[in-house]
Each structure stands twice: as structure tokens, then as C-alpha cells.
Coordinates of C-alpha atoms in Angstrom, one line a residue:
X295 CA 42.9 92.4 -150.8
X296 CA 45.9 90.7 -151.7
X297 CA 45.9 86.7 -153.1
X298 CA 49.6 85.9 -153.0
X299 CA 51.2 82.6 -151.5
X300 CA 54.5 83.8 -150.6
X301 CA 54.6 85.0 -147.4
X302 CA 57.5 86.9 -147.6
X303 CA 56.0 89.1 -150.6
X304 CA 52.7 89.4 -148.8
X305 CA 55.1 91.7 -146.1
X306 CA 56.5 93.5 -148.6
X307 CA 53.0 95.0 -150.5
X308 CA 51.6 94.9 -146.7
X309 CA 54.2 97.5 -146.1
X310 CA 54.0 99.4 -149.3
X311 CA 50.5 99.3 -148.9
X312 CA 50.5 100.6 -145.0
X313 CA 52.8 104.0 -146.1
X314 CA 50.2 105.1 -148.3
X315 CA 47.5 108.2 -147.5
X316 CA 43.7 106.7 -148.3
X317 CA 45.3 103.1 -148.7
X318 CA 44.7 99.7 -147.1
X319 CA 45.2 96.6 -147.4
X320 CA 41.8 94.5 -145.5
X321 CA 42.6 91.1 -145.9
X322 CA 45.5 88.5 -147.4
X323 CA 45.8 84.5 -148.4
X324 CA 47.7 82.4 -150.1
X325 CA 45.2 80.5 -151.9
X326 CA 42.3 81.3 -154.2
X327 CA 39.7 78.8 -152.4
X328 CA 40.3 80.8 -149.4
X329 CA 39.8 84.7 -150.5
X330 CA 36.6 83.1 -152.3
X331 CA 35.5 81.5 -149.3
X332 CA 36.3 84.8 -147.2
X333 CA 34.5 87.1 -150.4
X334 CA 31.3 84.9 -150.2
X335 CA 30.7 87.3 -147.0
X336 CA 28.7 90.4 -147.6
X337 CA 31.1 92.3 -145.1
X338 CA 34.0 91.4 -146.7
X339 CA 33.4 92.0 -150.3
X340 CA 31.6 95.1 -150.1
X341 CA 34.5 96.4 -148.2
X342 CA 36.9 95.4 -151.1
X343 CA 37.7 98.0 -154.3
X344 CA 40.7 96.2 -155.8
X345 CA 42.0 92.5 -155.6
X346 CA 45.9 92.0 -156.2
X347 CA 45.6 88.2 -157.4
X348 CA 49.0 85.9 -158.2
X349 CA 48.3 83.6 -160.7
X350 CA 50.2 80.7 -159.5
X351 CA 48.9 79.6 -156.4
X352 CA 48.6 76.3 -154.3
X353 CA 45.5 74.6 -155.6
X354 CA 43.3 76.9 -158.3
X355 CA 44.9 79.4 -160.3
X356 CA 44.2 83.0 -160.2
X357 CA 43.7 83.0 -164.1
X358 CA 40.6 80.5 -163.4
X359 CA 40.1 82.6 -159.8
X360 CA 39.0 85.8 -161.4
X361 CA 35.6 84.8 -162.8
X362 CA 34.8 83.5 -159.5
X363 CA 36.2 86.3 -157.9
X364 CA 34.0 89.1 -160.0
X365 CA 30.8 86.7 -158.7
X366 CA 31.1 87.4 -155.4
X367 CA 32.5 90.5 -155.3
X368 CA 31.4 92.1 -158.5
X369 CA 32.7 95.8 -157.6
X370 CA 36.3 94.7 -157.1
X371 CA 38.7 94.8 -159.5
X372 CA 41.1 92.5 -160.2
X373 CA 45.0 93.1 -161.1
X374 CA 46.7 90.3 -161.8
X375 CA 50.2 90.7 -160.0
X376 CA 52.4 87.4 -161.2
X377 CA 55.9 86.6 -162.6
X378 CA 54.0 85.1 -165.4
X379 CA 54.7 86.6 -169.2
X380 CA 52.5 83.6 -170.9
X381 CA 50.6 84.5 -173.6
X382 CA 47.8 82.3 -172.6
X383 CA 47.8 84.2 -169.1
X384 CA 47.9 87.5 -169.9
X385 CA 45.2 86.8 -172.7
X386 CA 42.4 84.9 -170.6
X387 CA 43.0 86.9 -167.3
X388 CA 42.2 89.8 -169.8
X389 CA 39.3 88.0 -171.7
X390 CA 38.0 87.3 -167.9
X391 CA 37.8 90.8 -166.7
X392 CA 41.1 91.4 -165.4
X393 CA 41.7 95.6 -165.0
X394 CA 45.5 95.1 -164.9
X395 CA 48.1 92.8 -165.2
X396 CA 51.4 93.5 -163.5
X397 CA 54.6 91.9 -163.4
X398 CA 56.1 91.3 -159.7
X399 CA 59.5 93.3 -160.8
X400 CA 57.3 96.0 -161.0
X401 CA 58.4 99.1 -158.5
X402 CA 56.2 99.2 -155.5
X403 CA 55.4 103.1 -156.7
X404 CA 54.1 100.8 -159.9
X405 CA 51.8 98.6 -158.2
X406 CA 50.8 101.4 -155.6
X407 CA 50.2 104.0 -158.5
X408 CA 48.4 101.3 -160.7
X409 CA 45.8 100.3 -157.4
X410 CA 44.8 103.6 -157.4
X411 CA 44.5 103.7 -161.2
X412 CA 42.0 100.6 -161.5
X413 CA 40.6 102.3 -158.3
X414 CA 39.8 105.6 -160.0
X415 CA 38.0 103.4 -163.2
X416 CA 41.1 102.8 -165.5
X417 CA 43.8 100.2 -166.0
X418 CA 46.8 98.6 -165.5
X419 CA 49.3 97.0 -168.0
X420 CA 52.7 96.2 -168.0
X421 CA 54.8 97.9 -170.7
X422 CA 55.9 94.7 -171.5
X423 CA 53.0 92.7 -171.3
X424 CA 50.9 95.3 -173.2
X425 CA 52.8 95.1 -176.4
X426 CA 53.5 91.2 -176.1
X427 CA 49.8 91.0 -175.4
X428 CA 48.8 93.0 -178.2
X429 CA 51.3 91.5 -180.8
X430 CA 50.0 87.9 -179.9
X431 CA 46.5 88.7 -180.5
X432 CA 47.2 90.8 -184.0
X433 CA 49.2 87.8 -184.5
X434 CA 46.9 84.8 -184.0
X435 CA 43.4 86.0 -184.0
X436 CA 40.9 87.4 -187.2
X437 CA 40.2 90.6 -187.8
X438 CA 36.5 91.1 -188.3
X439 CA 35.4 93.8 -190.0
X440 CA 33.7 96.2 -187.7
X441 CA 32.2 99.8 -188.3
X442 CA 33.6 101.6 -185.6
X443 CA 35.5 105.0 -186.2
X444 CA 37.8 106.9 -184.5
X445 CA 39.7 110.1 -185.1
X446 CA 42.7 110.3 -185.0
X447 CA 43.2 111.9 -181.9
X448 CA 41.4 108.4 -180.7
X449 CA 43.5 106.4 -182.6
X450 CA 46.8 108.4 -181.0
X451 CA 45.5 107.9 -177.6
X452 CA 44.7 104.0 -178.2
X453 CA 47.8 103.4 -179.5
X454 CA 49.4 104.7 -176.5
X455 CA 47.5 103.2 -174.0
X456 CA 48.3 99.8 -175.7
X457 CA 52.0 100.7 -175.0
X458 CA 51.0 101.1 -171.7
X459 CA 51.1 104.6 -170.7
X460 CA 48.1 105.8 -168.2
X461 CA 46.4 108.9 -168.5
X462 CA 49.0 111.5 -167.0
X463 CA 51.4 110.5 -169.3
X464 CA 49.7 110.1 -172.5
X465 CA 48.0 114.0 -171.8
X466 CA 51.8 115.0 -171.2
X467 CA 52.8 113.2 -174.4
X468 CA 50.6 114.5 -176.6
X469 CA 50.5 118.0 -174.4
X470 CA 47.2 118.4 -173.6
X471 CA 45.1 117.9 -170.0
X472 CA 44.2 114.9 -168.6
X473 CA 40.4 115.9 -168.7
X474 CA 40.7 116.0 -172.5
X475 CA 42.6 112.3 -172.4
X476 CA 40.1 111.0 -170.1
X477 CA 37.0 112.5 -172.2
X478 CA 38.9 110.5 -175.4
X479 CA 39.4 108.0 -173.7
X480 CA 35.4 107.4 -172.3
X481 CA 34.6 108.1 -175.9
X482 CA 36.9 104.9 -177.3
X483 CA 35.4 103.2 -174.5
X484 CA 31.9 103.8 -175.8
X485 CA 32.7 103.5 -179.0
X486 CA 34.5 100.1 -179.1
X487 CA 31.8 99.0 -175.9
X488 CA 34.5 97.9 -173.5
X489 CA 35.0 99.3 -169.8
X490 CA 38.3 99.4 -169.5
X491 CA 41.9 99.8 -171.5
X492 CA 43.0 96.1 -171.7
X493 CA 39.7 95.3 -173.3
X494 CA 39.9 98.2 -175.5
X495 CA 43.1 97.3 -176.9
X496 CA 42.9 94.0 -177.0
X497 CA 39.4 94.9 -179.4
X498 CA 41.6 97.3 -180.9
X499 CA 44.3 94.4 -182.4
X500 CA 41.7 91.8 -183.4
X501 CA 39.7 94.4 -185.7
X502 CA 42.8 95.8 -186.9
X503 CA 42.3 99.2 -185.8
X504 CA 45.9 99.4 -184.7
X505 CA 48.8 97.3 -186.1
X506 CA 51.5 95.8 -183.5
X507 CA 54.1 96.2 -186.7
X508 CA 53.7 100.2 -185.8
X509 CA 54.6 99.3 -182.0

């Protein structure tokens, strides 16, 4: 499903969208009220995997959309696709459950390669974003002191992921399969008790467990 109020960037993901194998796009709208009222149906929710959601839309926000959103259709996930770089956007559409957040410069093989991502149970995060994101919160927020460990290894593969690298590239950066990354990966998951990369990261800065001086 795609939330998005210009019309004229609607066609363009509908087209990306229509080219690709296994993809498609169910429904559209240019407002928030209107996808919730269309989700609040059984047969349209359950038919819905992931939610591209602008943030700045004609009447509510998709910022204050996506807790809504996850109500009705608690399967989907949510990437935030927005020209916003805001650190108070990308931080509560993160905090609120958001999978990805994407800028609208972003390639269509970007935002086509990061639905199937969140699709397949990971994330989503601008290069950009990820390392502004990350410095803001090691920035501003405490660091509680938490008893979680990580090897190494984890701590390698954490590090990259808050740069922004998916899977594929973070097993061919540190040469080794993406089985392996994804079996680290479930591990950091466990260990820090998030479900996805955003929120593992952004756990990751506030205990001090990475340091955005080393990004």
C-alpha cells in the first residue's frame, strides 16, 4: 500500500512497483484518515505486507499515522518514504515501529529492494538517515547501563547495519554468507530484545554499545 499525496509520485512507485516479479502495489491515497479508514477492513489489511507512508500529508501526519496504522493492520510493515531528514521524524517514526525510513531521492531499485527487505523480516534505513539518526540519539539521550554482551563479530555487524548496509552487503564486507549474517544478526536481535535493525541500533546508541564518534 502506498500513503503518498502527490499524485504524480504515486505513478511513478505504481510503475516501479508494476515491473516487478512477486510485486504489487493493492491500494493508494493521499491521506492517512483514508488508508486507516480503507485498513479498518478485514480484506484489505490482511491483504497488505508492507505500507509505504509519506510523512507529510494533508491532514494527519504519517509520523502520528503509524501507530494507528500497526492497530489495524498489525502484520504490515511500515517504511516511511518522505523528503523529511528531521531528527524528531526519523526518531519517533522509529520509536513507533517504523521497519524503514527512506528518503524520496532514493533510486526506485532502493525502495523496490528495501520492500522486499522489510518483506523478508529486516529493515530499511537510509545511509544518511541511519548515521544522523544514530548520532542524534548518542548525542542527546543517557546511556543506561545495561548487561548485554556481544562479541565482536556482533558488535562488527551492528555497527554496520547502523551505517545502513543490509544483509548481502555486510556478509560480502566482512566475507562471509549471508546465513551466518542473518544468524548474528537474530542473535543481536534477541539479545538486545528488539525485532528489527532500526530498533536495534537505535538501543545500540543509547546504551553506548556503539559510539557515533567511530562512524
Amino acid at each position: 500500500m502506498l500513503v503518498e499525496d502527490n499524485p504524480q509520485y504515486r505513478e511513478v512507485i505504481e510503475l516501479a512497483i508494476s515491473e516487478e516479479i512477486g510485486m504489487e502495489l493493492v491500494a493508494q491515497f493521499g491521506a492517512a484518515e483514508i488508508a486507516l479508514h480503507s485498513l479498518r477492513q478485514p480484506s484489505i489489511s490482511e491483504g497488505v505486507d508492507v505500507i509505504l507512508l509519506d510523512i507529510r500529508l494533508p491532514g494527519m501526519n504519517g509520523v502520528d499515522a503509524v501507530s494507528l496504522i500497526q492497530q489495524c493492520a498489525p502484520k504490515a510493515k511500515i517504511i516511511m518514504l518522505t523528503q523529511s531528514q528531521m531528527e524528531a521524524d526519523v526518531i519517533k517514526a522509529i520509536q513507533a515501529g517504523a521497519a524503514g525510513y527512506l528518503l524520496k531521492p532514493s533510486s526506485i531499485k532502493e525502495i523496490t529492494e528495501s520492500i522486499q527487505a522489510v518483506f523478508n523480516g529486516g529493515a530499511a534505513l537510509d545511509a544518511n538517515v541511519a548515521k544522523y539518526l544514530v548520532m542524534a540519539l548518542n548525542k542527546k539521550q543517557p546511556k543506561p547501563e545495561l548487561d548485554i554482551k556481544l562479541t565482536t563479530r556482533e558488535l562488527d555487524i551492528l555497527q554496520l547495519l547502523s551505517l545502513g548496509l543490509v544483509k548481502k552487503e555486510i556478509a560480502e564486507k566482512l566475507d562471509i554468507s549471508a546465513h551466518t549474517v542473518a544468524q548474528y544478526v537474530k542473535n543481536i536481535y534477541g539479545k538486545l530484545d528488539v525485532q528489527n535493525a532500526p530498533a536495534a541500533v537505535t538501543k545500540a546508541f543509547k546504551s553506548g554499545l556503539l559510539d557515533s564518534n567511530n562512524n
